[in-house]
mmCIF file of N, CA, C and O in Angstrom:
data_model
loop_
_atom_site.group_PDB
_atom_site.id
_atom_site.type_symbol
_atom_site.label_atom_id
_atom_site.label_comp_id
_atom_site.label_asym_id
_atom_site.label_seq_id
_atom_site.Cartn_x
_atom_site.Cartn_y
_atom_site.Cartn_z
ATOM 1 N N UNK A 153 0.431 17.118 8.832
ATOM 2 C CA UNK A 153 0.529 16.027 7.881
ATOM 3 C C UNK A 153 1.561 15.007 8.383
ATOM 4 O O UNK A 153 2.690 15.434 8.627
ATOM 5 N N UNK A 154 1.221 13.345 8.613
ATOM 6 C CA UNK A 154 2.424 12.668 8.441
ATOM 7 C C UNK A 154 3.324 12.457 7.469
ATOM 8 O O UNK A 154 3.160 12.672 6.268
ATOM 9 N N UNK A 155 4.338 12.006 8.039
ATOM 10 C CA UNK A 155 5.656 11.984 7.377
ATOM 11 C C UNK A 155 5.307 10.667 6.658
ATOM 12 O O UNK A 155 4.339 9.967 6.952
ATOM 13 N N UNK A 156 5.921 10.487 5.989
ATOM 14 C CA UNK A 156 5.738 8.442 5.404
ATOM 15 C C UNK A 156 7.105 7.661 6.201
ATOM 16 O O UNK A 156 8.009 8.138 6.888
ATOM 17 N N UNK A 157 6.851 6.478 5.838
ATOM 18 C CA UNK A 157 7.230 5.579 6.874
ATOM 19 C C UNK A 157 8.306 4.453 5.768
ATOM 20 O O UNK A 157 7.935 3.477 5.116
ATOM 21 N N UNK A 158 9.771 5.078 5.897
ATOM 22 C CA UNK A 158 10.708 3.773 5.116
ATOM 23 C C UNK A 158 10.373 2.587 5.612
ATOM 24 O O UNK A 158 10.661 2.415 6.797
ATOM 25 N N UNK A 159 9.775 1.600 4.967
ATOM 26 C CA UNK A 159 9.861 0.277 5.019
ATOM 27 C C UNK A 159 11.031 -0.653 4.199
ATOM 28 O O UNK A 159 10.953 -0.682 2.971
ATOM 29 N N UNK A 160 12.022 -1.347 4.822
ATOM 30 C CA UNK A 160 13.412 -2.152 3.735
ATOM 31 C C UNK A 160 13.033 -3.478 4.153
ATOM 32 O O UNK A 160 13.078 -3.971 5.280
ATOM 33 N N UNK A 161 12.723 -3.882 3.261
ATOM 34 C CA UNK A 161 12.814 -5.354 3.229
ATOM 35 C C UNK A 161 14.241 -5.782 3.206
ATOM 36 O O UNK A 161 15.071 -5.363 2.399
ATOM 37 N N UNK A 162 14.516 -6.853 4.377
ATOM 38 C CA UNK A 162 15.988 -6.615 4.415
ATOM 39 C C UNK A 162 16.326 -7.764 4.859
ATOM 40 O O UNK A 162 17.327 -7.930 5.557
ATOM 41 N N UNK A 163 15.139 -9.154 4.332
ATOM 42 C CA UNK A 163 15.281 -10.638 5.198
ATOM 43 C C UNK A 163 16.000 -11.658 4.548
ATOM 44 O O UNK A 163 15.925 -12.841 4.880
ATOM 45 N N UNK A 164 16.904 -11.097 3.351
ATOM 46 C CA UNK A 164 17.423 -11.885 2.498
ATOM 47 C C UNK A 164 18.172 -13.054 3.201
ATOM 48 O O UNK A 164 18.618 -12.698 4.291
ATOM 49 N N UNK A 165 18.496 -14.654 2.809
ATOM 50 C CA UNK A 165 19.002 -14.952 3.045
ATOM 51 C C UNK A 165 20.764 -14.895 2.431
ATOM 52 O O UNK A 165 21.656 -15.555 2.965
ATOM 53 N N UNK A 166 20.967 -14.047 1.327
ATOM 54 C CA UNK A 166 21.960 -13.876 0.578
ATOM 55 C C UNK A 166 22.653 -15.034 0.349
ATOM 56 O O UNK A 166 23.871 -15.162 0.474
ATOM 57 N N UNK A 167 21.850 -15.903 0.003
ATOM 58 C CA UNK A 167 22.729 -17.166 -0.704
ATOM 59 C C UNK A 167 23.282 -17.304 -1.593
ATOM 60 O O UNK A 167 24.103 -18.221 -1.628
ATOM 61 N N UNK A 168 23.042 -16.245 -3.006
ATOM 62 C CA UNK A 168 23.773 -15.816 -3.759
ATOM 63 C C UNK A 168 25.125 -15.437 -3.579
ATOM 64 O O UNK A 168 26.169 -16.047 -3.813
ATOM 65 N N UNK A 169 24.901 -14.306 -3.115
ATOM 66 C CA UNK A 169 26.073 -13.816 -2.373
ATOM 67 C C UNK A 169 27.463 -13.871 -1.467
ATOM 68 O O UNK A 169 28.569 -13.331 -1.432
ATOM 69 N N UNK A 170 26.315 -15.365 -0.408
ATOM 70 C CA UNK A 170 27.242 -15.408 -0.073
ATOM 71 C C UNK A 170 27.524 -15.297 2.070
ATOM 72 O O UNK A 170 28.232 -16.072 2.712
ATOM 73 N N UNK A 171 26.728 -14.138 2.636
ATOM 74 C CA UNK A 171 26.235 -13.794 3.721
ATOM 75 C C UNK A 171 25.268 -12.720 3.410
ATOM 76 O O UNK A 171 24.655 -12.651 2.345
ATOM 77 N N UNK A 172 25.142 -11.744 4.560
ATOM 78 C CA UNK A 172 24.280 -10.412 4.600
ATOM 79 C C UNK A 172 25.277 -9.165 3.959
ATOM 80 O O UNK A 172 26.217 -8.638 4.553
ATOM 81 N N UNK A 173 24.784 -8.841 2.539
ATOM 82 C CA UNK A 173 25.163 -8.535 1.793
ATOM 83 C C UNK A 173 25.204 -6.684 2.529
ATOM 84 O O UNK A 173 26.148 -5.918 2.336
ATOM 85 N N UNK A 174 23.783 -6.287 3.453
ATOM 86 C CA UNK A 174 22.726 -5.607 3.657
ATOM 87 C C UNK A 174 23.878 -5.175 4.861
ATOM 88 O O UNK A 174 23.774 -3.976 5.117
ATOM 89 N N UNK A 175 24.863 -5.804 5.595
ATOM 90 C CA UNK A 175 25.830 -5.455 6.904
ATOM 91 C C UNK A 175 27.348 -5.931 5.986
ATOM 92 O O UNK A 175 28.244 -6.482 6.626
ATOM 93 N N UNK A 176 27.546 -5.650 4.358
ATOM 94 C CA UNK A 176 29.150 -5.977 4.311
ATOM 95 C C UNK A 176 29.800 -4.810 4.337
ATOM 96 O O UNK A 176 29.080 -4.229 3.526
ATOM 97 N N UNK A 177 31.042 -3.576 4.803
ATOM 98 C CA UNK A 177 31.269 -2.514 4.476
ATOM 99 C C UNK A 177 31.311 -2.614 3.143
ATOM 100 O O UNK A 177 31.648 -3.660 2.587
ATOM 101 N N UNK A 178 30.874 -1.226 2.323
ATOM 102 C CA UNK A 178 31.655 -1.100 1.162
ATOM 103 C C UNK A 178 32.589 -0.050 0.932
ATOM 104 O O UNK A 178 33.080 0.029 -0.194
ATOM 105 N N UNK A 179 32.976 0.913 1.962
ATOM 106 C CA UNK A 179 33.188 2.005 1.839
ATOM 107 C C UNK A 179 34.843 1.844 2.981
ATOM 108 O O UNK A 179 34.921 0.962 3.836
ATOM 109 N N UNK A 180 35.644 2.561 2.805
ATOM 110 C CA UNK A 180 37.134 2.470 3.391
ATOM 111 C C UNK A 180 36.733 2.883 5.106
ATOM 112 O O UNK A 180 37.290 2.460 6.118
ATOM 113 N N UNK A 181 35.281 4.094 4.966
ATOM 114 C CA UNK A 181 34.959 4.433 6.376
ATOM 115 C C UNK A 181 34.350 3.063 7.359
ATOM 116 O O UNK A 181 34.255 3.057 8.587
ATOM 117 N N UNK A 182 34.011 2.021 6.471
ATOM 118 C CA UNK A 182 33.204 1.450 7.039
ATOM 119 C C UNK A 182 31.005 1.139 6.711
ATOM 120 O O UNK A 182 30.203 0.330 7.178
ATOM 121 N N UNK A 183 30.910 2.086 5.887
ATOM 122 C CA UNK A 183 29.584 2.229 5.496
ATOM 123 C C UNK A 183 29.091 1.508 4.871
ATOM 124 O O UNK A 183 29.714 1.432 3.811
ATOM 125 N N UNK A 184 27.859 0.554 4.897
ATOM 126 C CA UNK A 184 27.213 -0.504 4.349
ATOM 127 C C UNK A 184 26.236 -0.040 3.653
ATOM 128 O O UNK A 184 25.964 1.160 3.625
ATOM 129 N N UNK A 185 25.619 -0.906 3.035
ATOM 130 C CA UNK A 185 24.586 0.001 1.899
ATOM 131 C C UNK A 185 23.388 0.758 2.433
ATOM 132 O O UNK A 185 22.894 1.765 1.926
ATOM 133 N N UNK A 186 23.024 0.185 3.436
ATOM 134 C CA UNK A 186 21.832 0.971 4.007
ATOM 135 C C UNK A 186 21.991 1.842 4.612
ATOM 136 O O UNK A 186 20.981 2.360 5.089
ATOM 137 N N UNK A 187 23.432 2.507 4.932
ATOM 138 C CA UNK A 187 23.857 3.979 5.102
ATOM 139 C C UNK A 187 22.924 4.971 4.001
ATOM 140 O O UNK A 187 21.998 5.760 4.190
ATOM 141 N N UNK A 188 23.603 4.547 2.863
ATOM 142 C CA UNK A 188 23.312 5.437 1.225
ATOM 143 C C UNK A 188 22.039 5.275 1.124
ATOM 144 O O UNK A 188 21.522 6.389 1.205
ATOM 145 N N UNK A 189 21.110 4.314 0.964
ATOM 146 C CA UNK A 189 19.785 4.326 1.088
ATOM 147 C C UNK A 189 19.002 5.683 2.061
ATOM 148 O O UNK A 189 18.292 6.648 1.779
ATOM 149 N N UNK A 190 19.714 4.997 3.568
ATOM 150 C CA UNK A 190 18.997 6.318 4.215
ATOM 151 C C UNK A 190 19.215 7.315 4.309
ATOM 152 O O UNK A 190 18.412 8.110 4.796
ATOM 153 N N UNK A 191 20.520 7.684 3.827
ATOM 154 C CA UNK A 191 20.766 9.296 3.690
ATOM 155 C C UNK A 191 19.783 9.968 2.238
ATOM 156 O O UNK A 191 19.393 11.134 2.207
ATOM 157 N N UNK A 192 19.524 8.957 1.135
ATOM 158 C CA UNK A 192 18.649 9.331 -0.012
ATOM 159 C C UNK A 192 16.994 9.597 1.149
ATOM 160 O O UNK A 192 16.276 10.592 1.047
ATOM 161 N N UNK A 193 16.757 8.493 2.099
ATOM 162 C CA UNK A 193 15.256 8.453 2.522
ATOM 163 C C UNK A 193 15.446 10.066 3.522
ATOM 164 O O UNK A 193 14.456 10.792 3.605
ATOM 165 N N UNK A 194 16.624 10.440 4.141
ATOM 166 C CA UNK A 194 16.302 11.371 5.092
ATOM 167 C C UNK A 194 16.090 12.726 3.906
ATOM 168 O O UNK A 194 15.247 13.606 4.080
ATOM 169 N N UNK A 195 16.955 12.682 2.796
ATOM 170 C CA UNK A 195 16.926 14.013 2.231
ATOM 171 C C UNK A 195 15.391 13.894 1.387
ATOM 172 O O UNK A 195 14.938 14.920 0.880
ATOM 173 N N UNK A 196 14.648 12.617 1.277
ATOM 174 C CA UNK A 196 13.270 13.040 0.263
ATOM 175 C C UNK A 196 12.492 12.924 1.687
ATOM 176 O O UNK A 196 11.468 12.257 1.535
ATOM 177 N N UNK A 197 12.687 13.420 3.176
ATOM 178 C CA UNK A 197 11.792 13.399 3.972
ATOM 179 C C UNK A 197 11.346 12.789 4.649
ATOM 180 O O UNK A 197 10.453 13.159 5.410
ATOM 181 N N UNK A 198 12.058 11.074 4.574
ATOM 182 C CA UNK A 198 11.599 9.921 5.874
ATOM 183 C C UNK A 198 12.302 10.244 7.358
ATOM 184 O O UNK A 198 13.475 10.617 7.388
ATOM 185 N N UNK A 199 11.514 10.080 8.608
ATOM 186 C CA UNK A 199 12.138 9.907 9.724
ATOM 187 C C UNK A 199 12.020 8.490 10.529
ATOM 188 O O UNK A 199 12.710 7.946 11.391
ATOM 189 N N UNK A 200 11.055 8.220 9.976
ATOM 190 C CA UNK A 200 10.646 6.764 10.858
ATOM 191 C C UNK A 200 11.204 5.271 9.785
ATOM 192 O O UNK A 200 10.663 5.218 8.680
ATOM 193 N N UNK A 201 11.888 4.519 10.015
ATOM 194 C CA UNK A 201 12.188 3.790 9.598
ATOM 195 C C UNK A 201 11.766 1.875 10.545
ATOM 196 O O UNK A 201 12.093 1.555 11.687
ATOM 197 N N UNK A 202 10.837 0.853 9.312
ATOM 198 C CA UNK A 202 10.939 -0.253 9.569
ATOM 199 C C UNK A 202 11.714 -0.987 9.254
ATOM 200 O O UNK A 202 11.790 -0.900 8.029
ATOM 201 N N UNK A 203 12.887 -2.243 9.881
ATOM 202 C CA UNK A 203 13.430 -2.692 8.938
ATOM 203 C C UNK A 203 12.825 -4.084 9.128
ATOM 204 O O UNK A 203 12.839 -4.566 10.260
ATOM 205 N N UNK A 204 12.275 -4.794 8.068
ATOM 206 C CA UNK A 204 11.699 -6.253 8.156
ATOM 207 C C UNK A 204 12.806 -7.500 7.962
ATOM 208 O O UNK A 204 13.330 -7.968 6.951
ATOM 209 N N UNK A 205 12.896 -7.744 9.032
ATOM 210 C CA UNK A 205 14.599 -8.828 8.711
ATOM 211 C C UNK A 205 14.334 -10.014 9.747
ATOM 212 O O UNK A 205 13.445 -10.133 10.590
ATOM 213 N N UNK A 206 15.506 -10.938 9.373
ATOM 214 C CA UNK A 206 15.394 -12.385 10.079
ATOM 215 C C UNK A 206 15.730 -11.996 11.760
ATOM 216 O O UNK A 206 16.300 -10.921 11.945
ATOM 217 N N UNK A 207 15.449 -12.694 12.763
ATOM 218 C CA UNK A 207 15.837 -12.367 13.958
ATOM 219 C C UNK A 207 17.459 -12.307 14.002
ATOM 220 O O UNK A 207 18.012 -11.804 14.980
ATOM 221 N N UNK A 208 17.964 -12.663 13.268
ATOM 222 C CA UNK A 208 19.730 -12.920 13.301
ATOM 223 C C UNK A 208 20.275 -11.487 12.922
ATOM 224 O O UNK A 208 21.435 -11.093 13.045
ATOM 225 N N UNK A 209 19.363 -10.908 12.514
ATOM 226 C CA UNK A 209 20.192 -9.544 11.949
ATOM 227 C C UNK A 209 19.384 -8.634 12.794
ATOM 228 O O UNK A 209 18.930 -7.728 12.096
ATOM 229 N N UNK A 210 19.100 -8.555 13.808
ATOM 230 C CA UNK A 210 18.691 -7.529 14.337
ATOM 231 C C UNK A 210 19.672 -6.995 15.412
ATOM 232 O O UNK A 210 19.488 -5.817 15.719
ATOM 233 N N UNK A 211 20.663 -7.636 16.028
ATOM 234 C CA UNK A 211 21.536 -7.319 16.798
ATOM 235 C C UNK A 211 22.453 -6.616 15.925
ATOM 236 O O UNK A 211 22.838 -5.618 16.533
ATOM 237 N N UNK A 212 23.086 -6.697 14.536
ATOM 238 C CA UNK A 212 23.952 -6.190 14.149
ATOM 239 C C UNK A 212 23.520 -4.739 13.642
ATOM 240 O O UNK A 212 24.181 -3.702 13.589
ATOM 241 N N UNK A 213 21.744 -5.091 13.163
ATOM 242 C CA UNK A 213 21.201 -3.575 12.550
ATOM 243 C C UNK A 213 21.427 -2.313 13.734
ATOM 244 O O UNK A 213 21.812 -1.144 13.713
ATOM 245 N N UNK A 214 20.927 -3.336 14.805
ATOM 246 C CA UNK A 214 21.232 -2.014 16.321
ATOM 247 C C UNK A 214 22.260 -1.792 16.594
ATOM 248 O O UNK A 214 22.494 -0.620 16.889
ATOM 249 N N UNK A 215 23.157 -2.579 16.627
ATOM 250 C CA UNK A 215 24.804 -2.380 16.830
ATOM 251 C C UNK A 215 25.458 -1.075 15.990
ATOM 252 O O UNK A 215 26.183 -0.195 16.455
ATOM 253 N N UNK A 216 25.066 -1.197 14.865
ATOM 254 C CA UNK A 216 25.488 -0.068 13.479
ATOM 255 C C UNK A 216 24.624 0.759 13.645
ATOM 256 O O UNK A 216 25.213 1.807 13.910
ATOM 257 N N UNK A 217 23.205 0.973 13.648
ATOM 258 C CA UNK A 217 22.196 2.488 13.426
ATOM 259 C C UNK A 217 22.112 3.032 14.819
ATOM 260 O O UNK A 217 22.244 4.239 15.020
ATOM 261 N N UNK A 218 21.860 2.024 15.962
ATOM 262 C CA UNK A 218 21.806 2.618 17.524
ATOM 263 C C UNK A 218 19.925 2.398 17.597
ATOM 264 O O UNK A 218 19.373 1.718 16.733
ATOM 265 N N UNK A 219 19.338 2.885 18.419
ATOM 266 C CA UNK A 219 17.848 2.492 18.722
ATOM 267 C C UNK A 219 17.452 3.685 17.868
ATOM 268 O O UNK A 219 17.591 3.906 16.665
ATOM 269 N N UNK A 220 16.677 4.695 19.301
ATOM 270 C CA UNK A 220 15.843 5.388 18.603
ATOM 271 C C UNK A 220 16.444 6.738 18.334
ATOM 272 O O UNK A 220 17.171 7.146 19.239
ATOM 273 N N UNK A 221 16.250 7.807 16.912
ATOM 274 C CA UNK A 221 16.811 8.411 16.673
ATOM 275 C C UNK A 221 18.165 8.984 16.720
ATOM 276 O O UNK A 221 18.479 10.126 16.383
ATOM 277 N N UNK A 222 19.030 7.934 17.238
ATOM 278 C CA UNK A 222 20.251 7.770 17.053
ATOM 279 C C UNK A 222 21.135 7.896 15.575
ATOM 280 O O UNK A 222 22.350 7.701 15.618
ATOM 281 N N UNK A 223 20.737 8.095 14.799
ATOM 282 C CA UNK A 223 21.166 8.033 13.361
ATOM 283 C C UNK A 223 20.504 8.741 12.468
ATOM 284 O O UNK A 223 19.505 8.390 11.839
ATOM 285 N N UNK A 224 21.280 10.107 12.404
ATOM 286 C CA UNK A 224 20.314 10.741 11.049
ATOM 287 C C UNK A 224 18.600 11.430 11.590
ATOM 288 O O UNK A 224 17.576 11.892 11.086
ATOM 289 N N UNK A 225 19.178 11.108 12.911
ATOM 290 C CA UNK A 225 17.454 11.680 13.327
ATOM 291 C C UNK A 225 16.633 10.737 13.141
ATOM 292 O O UNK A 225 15.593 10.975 13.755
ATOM 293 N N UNK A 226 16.576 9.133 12.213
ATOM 294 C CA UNK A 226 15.807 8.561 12.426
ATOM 295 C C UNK A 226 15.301 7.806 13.824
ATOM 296 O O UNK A 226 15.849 7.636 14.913
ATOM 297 N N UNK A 227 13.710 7.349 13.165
ATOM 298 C CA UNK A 227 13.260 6.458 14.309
ATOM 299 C C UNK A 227 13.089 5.186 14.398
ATOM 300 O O UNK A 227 11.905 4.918 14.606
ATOM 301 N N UNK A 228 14.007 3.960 14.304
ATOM 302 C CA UNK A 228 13.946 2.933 13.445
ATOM 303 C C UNK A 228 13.050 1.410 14.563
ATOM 304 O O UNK A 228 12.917 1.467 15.786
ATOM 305 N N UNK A 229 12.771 0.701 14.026
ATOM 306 C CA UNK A 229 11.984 -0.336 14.173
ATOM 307 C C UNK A 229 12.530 -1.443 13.601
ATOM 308 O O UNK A 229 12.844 -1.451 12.411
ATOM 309 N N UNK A 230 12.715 -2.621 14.506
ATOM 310 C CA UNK A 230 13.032 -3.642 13.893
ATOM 311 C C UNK A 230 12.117 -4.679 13.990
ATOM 312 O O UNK A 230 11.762 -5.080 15.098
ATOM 313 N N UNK A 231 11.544 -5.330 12.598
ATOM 314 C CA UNK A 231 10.392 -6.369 12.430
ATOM 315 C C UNK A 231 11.143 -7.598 12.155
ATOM 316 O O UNK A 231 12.106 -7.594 11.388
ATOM 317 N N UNK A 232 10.659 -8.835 12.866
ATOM 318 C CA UNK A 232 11.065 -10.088 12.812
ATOM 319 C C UNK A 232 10.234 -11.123 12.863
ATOM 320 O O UNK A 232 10.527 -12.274 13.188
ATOM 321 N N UNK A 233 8.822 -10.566 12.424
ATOM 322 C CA UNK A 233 7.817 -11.528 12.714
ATOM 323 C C UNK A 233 7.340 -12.360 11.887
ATOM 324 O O UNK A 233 8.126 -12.338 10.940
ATOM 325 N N UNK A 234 6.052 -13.502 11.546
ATOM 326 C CA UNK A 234 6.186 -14.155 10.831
ATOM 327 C C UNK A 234 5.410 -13.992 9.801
ATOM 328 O O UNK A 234 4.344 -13.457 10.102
ATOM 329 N N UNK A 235 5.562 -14.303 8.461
ATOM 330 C CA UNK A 235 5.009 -13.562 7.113
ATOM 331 C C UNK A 235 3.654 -13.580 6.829
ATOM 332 O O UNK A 235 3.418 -12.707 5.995
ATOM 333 N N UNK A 236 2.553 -14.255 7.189
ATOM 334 C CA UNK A 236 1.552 -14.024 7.548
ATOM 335 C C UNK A 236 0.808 -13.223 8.367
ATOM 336 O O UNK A 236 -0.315 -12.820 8.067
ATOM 337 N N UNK A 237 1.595 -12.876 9.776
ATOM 338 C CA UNK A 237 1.254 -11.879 10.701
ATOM 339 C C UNK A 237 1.581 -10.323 10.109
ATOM 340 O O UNK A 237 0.874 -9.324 10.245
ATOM 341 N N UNK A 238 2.855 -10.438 9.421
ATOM 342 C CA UNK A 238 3.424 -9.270 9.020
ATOM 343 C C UNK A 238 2.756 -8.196 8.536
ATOM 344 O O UNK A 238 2.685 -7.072 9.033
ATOM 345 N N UNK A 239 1.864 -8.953 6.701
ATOM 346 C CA UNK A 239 1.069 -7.528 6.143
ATOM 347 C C UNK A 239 -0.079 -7.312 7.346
ATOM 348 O O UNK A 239 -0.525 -6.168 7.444
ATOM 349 N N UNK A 240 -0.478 -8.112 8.071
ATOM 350 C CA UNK A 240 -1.796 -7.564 9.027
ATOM 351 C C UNK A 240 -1.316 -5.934 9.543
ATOM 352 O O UNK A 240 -1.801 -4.849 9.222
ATOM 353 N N UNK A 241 0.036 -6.317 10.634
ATOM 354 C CA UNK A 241 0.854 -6.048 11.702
ATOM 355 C C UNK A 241 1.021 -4.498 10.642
ATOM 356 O O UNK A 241 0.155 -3.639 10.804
ATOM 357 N N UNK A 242 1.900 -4.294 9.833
ATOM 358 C CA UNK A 242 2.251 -3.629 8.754
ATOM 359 C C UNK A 242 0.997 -2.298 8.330
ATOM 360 O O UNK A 242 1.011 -1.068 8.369
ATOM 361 N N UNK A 243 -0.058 -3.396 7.913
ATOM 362 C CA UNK A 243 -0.750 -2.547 7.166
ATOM 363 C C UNK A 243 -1.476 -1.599 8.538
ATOM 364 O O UNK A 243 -1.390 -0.392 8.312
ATOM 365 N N UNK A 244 -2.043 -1.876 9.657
ATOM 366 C CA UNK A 244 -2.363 -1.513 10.735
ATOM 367 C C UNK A 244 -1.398 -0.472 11.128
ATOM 368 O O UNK A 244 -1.916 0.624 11.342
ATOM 369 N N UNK A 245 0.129 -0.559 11.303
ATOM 370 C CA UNK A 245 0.376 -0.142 12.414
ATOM 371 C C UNK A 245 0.703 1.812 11.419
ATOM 372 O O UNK A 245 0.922 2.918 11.913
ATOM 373 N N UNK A 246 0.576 1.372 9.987
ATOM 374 C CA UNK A 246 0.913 2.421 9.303
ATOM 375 C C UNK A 246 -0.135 3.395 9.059
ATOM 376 O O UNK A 246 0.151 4.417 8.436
ATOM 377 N N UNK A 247 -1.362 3.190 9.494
ATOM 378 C CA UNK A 247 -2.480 4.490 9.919
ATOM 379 C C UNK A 247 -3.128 4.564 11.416
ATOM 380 O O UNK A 247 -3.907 5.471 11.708
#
């Protein structure tokens, strides 16, 4: 049986906010929110992780998680493509 596949939408521009809300520490260690997220996705059973984000945040997502299975055992993917191509790209690459 496959595993399912975390998909995070993660292309905010955080204008609210302020910057990338998604890379601020919140934690004294250093841990940003999508630490806590994926430690919830590894314990209900995700290994493969997409993250769908602007090209600007993909250097910092690799910088912090590392490539492949570097983190938690995941296998992460970084999507930067354009929103029309995406659900094609998406819905395809997930069967």
């Amino acid at each position: 049986m496959r595993k399912p596949v975390l998909v995070i939408l993660a292309a905010g521009m955080g204008s609210r906010y302020g910057g990338l809300k998604q890379m601020d520490p919140i934690t004294d260690k250093g841990e940003i929110i999508l630490d806590f997220s994926l430690y919830d996705a590894m314990l209900a059973g995700f290994n493969r992780v997409i993250f769908v984000i602007k090209e600007e945040m993909e250097a910092l997502l690799y910088e912090h998680f590392g490539g492949q299975e570097q983190y938690m055992g995941f296998c992460f993917e970084y999507w930067s493509k354009k929103c029309e191509l995406l659900s094609f790209c998406l819905f395809f690459s997930l069967f």
